[in-house]
mmCIF file of C-alpha atoms and ligand atoms in Angstrom:
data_model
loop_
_atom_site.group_PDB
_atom_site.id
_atom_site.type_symbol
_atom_site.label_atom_id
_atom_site.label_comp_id
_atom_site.label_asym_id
_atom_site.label_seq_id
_atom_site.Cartn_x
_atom_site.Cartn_y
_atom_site.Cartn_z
ATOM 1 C CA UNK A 23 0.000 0.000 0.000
ATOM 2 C CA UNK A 24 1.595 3.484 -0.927
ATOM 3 C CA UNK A 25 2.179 6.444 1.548
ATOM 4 C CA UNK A 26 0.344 9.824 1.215
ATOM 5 C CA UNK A 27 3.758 11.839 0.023
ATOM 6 C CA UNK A 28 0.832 13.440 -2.693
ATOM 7 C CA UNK A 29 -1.575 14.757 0.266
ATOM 8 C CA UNK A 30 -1.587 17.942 2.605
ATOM 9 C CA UNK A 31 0.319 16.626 5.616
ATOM 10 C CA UNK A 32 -2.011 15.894 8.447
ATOM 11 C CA UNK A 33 -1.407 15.136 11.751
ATOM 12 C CA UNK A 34 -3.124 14.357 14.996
ATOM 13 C CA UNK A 35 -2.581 14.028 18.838
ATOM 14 C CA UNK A 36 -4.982 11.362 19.871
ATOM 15 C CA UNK A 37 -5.154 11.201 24.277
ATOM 16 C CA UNK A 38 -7.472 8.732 26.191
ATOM 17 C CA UNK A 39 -9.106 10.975 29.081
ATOM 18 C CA UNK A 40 -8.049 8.835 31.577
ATOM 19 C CA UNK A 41 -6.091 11.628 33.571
ATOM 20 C CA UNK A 42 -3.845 14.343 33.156
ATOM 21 C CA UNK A 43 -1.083 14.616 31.213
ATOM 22 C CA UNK A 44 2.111 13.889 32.526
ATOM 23 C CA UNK A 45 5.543 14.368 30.773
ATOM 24 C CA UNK A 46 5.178 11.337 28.221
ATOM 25 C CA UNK A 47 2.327 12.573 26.945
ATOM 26 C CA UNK A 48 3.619 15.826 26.479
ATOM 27 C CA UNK A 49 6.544 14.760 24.560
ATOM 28 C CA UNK A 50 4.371 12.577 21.972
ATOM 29 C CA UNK A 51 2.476 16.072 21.584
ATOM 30 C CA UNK A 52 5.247 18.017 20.738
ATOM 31 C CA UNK A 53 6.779 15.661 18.747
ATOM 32 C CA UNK A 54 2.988 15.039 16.563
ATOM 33 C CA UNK A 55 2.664 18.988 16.657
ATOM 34 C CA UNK A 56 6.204 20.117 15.470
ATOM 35 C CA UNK A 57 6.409 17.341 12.744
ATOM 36 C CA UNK A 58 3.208 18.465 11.454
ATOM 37 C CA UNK A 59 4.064 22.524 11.825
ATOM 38 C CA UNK A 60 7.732 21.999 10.409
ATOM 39 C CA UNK A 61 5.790 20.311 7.295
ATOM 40 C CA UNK A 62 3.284 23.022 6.563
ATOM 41 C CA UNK A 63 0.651 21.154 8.016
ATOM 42 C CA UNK A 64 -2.929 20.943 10.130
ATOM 43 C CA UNK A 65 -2.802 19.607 13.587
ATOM 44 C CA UNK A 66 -5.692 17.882 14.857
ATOM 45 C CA UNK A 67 -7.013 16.429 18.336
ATOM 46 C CA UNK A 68 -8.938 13.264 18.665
ATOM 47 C CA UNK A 69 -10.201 12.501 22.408
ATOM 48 C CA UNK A 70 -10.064 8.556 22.781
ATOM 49 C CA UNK A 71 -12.894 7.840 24.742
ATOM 50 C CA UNK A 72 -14.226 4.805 23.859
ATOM 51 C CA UNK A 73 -13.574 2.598 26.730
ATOM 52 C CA UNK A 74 -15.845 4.507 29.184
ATOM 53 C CA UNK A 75 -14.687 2.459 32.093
ATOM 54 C CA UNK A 76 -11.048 4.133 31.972
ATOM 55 C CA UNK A 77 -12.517 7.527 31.612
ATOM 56 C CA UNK A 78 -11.590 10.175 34.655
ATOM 57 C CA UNK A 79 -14.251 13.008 35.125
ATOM 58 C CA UNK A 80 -12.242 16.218 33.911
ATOM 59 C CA UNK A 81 -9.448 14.746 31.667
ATOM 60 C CA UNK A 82 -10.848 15.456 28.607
ATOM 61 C CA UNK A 83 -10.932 19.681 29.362
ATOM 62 C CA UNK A 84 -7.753 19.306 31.775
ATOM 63 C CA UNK A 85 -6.065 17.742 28.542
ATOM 64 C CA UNK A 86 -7.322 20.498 26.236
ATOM 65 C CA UNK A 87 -6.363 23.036 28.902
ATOM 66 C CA UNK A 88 -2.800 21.754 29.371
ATOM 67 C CA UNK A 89 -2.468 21.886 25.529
ATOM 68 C CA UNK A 90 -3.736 25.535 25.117
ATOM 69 C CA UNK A 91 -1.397 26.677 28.151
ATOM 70 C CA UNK A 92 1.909 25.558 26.044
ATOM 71 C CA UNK A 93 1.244 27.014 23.286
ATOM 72 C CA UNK A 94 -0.186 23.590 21.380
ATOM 73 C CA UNK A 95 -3.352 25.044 19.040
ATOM 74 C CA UNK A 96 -4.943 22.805 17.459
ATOM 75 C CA UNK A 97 -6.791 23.081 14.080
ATOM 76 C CA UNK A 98 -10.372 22.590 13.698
ATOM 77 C CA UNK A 99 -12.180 21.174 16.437
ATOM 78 C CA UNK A 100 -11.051 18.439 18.510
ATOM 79 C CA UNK A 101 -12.260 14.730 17.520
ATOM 80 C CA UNK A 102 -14.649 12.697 20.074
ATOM 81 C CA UNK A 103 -14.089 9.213 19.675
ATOM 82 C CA UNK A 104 -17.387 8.450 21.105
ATOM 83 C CA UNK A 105 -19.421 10.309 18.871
ATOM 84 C CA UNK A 106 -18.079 8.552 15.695
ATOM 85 C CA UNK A 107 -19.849 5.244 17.048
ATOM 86 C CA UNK A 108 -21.869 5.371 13.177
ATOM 87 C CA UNK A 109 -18.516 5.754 11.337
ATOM 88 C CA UNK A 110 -17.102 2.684 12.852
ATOM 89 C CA UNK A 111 -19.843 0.544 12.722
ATOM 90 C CA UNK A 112 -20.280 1.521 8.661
ATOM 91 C CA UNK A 113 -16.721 0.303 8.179
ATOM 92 C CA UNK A 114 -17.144 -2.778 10.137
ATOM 93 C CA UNK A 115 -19.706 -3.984 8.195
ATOM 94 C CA UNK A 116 -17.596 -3.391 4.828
ATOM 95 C CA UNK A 117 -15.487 -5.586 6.615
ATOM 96 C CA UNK A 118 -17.841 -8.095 7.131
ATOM 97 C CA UNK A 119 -16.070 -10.940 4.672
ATOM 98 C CA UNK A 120 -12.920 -10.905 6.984
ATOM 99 C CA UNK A 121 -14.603 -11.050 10.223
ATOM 100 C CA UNK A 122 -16.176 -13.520 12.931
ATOM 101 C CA UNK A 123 -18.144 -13.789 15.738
ATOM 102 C CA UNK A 124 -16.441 -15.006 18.800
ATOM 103 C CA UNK A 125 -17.015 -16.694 22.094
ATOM 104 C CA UNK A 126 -13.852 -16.860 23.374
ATOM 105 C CA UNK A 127 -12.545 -15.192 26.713
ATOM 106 C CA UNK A 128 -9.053 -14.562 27.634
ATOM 107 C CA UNK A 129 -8.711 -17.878 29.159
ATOM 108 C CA UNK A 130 -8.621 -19.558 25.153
ATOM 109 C CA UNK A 131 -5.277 -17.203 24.457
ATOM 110 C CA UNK A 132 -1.875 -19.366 24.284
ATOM 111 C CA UNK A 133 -0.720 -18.691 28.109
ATOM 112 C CA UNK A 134 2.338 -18.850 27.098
ATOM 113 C CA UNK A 135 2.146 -16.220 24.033
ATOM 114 C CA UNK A 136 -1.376 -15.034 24.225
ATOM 115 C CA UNK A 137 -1.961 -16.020 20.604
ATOM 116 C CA UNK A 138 -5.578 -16.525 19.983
ATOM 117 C CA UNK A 139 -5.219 -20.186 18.677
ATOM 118 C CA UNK A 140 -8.506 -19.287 16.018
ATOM 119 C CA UNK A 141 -10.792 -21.398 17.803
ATOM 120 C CA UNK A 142 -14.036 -19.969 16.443
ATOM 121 C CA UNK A 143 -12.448 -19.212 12.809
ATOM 122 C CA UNK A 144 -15.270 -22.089 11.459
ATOM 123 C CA UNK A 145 -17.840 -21.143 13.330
ATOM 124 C CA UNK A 146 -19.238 -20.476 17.022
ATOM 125 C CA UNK A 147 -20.236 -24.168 19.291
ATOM 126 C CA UNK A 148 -23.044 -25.295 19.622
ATOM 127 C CA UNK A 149 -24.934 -22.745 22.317
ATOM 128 C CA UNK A 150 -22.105 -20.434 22.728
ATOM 129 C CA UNK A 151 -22.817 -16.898 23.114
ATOM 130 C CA UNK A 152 -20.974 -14.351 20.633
ATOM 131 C CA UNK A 153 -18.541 -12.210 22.968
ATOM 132 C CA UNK A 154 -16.437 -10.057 20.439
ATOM 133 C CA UNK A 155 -16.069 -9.819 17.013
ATOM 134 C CA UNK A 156 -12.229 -10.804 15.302
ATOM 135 C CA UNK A 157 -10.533 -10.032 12.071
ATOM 136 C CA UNK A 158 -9.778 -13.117 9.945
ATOM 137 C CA UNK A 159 -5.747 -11.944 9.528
ATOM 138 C CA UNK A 160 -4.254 -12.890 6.833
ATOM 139 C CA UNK A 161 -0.914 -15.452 6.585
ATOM 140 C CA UNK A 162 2.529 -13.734 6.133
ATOM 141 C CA UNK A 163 4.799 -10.509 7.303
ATOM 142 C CA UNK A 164 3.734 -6.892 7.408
ATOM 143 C CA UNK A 165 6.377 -4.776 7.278
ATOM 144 C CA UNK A 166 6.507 -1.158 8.342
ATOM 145 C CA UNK A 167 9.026 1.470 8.077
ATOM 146 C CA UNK A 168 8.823 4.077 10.362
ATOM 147 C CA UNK A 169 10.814 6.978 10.637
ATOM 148 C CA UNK A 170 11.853 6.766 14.039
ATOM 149 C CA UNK A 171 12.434 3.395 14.430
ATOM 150 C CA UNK A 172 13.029 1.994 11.302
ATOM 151 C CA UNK A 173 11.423 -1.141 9.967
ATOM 152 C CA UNK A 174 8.744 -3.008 12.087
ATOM 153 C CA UNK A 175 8.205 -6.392 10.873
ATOM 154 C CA UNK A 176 5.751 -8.968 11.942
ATOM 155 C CA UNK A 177 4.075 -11.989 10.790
ATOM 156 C CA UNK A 178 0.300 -11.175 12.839
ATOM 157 C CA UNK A 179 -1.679 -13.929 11.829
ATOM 158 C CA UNK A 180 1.441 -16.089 13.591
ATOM 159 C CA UNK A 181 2.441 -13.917 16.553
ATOM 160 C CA UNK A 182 -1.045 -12.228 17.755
ATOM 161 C CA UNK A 183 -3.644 -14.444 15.742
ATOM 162 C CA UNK A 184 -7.200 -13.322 14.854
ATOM 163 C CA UNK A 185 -7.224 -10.023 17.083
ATOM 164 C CA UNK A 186 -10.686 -8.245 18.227
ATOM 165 C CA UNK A 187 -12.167 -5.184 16.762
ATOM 166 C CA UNK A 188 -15.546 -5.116 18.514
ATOM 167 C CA UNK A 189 -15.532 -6.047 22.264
ATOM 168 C CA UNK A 190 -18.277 -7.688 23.765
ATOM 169 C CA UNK A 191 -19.210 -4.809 25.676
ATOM 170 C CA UNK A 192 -19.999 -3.127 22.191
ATOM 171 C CA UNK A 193 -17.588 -0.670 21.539
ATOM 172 C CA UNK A 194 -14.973 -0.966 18.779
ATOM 173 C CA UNK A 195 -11.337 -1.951 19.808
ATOM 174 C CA UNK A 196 -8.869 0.524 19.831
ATOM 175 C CA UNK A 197 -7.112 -0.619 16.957
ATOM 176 C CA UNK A 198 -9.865 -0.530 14.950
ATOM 177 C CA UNK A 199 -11.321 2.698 15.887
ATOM 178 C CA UNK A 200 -8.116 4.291 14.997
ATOM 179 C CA UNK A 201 -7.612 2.834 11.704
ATOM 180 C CA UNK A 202 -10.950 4.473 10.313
ATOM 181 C CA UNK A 203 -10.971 7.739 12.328
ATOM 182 C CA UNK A 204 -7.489 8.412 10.748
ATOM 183 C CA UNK A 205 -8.039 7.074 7.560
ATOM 184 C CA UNK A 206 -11.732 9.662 7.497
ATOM 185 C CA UNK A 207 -9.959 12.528 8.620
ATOM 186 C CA UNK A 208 -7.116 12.395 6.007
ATOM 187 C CA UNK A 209 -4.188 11.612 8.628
ATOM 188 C CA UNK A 210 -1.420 11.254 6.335
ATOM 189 C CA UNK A 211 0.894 10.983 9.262
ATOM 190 C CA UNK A 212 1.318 9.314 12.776
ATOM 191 C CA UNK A 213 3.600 10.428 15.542
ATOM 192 C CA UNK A 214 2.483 8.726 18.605
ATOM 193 C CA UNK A 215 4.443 7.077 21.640
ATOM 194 C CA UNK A 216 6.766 3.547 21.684
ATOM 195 C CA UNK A 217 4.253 1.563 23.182
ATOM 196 C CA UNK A 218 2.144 1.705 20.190
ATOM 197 C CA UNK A 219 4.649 0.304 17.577
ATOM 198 C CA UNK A 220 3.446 -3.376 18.311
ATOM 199 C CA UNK A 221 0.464 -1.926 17.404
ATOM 200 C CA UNK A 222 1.254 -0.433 14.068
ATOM 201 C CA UNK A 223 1.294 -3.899 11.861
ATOM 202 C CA UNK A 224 -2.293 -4.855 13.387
ATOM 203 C CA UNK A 225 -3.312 -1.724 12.140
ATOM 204 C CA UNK A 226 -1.586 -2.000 8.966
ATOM 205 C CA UNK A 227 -3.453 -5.512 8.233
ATOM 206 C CA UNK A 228 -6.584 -3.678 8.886
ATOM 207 C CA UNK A 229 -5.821 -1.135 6.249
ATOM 208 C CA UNK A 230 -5.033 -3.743 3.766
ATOM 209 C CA UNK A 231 -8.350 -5.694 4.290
ATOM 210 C CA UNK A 232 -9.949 -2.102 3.915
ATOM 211 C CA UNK A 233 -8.576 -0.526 1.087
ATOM 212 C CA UNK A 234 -6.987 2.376 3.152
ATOM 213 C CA UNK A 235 -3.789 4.378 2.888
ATOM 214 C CA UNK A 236 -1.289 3.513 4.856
ATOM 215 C CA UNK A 237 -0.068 6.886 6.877
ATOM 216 C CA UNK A 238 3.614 7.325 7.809
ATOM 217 C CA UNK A 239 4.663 6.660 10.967
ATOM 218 C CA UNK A 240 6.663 7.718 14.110
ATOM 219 C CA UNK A 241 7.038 6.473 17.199
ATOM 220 C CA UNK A 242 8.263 8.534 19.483
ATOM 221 C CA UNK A 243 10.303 6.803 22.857
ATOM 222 C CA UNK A 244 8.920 6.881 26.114
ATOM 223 C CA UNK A 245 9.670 8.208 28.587
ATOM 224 C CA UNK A 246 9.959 5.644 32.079
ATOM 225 C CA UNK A 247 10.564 5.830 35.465
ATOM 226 C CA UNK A 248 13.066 4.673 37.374
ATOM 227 C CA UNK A 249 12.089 1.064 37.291
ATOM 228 C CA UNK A 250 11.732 1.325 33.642
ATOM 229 C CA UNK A 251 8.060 1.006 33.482
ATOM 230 C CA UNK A 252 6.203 3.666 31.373
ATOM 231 C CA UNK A 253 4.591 6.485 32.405
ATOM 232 C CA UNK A 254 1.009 6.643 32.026
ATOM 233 C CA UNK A 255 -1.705 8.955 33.266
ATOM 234 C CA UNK A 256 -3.145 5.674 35.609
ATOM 235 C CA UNK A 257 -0.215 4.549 37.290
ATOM 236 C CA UNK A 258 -0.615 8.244 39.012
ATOM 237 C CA UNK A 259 2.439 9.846 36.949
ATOM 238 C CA UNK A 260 3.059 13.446 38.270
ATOM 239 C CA UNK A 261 0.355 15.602 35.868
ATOM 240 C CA UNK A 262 2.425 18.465 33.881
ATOM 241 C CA UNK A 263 2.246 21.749 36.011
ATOM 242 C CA UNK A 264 0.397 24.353 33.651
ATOM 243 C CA UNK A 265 1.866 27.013 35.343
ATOM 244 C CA UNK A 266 5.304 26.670 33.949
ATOM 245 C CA UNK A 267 4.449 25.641 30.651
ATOM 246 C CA UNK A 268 8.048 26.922 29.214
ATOM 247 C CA UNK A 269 10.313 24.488 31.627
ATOM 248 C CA UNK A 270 8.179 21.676 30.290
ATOM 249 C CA UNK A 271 8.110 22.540 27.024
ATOM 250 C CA UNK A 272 12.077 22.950 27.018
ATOM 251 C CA UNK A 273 12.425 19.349 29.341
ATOM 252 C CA UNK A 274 10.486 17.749 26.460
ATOM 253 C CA UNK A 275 12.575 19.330 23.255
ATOM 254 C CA UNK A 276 15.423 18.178 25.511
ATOM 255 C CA UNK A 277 14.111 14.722 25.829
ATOM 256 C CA UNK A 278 13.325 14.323 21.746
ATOM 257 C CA UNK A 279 16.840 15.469 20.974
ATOM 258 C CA UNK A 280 15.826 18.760 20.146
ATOM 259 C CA UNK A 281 18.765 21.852 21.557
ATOM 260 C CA UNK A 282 17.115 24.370 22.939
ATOM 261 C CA UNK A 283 19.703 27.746 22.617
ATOM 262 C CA UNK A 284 20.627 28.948 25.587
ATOM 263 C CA UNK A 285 19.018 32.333 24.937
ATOM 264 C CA UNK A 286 15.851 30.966 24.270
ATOM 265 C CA UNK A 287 15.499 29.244 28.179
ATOM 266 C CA UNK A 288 12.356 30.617 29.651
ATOM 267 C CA UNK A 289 10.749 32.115 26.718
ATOM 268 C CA UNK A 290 7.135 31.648 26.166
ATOM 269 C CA UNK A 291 5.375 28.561 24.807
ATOM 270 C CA UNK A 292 4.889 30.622 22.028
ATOM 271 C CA UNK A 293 8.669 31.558 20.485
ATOM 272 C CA UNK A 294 10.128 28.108 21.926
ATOM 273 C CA UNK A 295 7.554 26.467 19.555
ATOM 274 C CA UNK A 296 8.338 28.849 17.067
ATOM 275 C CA UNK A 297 11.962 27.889 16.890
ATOM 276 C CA UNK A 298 11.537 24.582 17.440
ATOM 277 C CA UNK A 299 9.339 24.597 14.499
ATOM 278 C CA UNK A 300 11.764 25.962 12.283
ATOM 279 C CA UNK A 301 14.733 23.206 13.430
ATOM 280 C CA UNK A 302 12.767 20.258 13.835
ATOM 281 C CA UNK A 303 14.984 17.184 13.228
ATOM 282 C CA UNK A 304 13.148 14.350 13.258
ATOM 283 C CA UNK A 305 16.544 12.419 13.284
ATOM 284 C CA UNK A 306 17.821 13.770 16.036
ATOM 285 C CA UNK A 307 15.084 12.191 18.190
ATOM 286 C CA UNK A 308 16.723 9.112 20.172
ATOM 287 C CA UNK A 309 14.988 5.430 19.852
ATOM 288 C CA UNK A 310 15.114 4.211 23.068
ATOM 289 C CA UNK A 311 13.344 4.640 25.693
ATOM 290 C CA UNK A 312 14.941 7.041 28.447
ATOM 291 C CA UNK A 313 14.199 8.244 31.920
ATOM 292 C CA UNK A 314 12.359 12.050 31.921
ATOM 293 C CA UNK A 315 15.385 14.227 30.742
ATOM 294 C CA UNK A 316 17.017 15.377 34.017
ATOM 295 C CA UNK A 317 18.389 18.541 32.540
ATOM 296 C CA UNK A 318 15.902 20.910 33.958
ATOM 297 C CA UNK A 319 14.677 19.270 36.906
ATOM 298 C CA UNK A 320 17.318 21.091 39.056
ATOM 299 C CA UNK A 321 15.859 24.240 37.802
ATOM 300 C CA UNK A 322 15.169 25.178 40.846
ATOM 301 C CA UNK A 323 12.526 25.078 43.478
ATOM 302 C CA UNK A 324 8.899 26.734 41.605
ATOM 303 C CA UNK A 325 6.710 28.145 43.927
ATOM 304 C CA UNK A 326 4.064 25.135 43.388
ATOM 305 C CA UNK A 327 6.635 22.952 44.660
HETATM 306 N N1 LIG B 404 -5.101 6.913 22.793
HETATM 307 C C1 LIG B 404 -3.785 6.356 22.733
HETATM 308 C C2 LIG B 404 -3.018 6.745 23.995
HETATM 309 O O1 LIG B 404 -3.428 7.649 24.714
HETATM 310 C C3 LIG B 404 -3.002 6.847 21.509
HETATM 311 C C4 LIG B 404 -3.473 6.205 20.265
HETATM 312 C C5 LIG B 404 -2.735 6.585 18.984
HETATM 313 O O2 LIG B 404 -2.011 7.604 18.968
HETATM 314 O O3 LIG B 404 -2.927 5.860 17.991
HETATM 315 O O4 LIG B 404 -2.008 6.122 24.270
#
């Protein structure tokens, strides 16, 4: 499937509300917003909230807020998953030939590899009750070359199996819901976080089977805690402090490889995006995963310290 070299460059932030933001998120913003300003390009904001159960009263317009306080305008106006419920179930229904209804639980995944072994690929048992619906995946390796990270390769149908795209609970799966809200609002590129690169070939089967563009991709790395583990906005991650929206802005550049000039610490959101606009080097952001750039931490004490 070809890239979108020939189209507008689009590009999207796309948050769960399931907290505040906290510093990885605000890297994976800066990195989707600068990549998409250094090309010429729109911005947009799609507000994952299709898995109401994770949803935190407030995230969605704490998100927004945090954005709007460094400097991060969107275009247009922000996406709601949840609204798009028509959109999704249109496009699972084209997809209808490649799909099957499932009765499996969690239990019927490989323990070891947590492979679903296909077990309802001919058909439900007798008196089961459909739980989720799963894409039929195709035999062989999707490759993926992504500009970050270079090439992702995986062989789906062998290391993840038939994977759900409707839960039983009636929502689409994530994977699926961002397939088709990218693909309908011309995303021509991704620049999300690490943790969604194993993603990326499940999603790239699902554009085959649909006819879509691929997008490019970028994954940008994440940034962990001392034990390594990721931060995320449940595991209670210190939320990014609004009021000092320039020291965060400059600890994230730092983080994505990005050299702030030394006259430029502790200008506004504003002219630090502005420069970092105009020298955005998308190869100068590291692979790996790192611990929250330290660089600025000993700033000093603020007074919401
Ligand atoms: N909603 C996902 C998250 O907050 C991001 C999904 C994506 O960028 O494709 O991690």
């Amino acid at each position: 499937m070809s890239l979108l070299p020939h189209r507008r460059y689009r590009g999207r932030f796309a948050p769960s509300p399931t907290g505040a933001l906290h510093f990885g998120s605000l890297v994976t913003a800066v990195a989707s917003y600068l990549d998409a300003r250094a090309a010429g390009g729109d911005w947009l904001v799609r507000i994952e909230d299709l898995d109401r159960s994770r949803e935190v009263a407030g995230a969605r317009d704490a998100i927004l807020t945090t954005l709007e306080r460094h400097g991060l305008l969107w275009d247009e106006r922000p996406i709601v998953q949840s609204t798009r419920t028509q959109h999704h179930a249109r496009w699972l229904d084209r997809l209808a030939t490649h799909t099957y209804a499932c009765a499996c639980s969690r239990r019927d995944l490989d323990p070891s590899t947590g492979r679903y072994p296909g077990t309802c690929r001919g058909g439900l048992p007798e008196g089961a009750q459909a739980r989720a619906i799963r894409v039929r995946v195709p035999a062989g390796t999707v490759a993926v070359d992504d500009r970050i990270q270079g090439r992702v390769a995986q062989d789906v149908q062998a290391t993840v199996g038939d994977f759900v795209i409707r839960r039983a609970d009636g929502p689409v799966a994530y994977q699926f819901a961002a397939v088709i809200d990218d693909a309908e609002t011309g995303i021509t590129d991704v620049v999300r976080g690490a943790d969604l690169l194993e993603s990326t070939p499940r999603q790239s089967v699902l554009q085959q089977l649909l006819g879509i563009e691929r997008p490019r991709y970028a994954h940008v790395p994440l940034a962990v805690d001392e034990a390594g583990r990721k931060l995320s906005k449940q595991s209670q991650s210190m939320p990014i402090d609004d009021t000092r929206p320039s020291a965060s802005l400059e600890a994230a550049l730092h983080f994505l490889g990005q050299t702030v000039p030394a006259d430029l610490r502790g200008a506004r959101p504003a002219e630090l995006l502005a420069w970092a606009t105009g020298h955005w080097r998308i190869d100068a952001v590291p692979r790996a995963s790192r611990l929250r750039a330290p660089a600025h931490e000993a700033d000093g004490p603020s007074v919401n310290r």
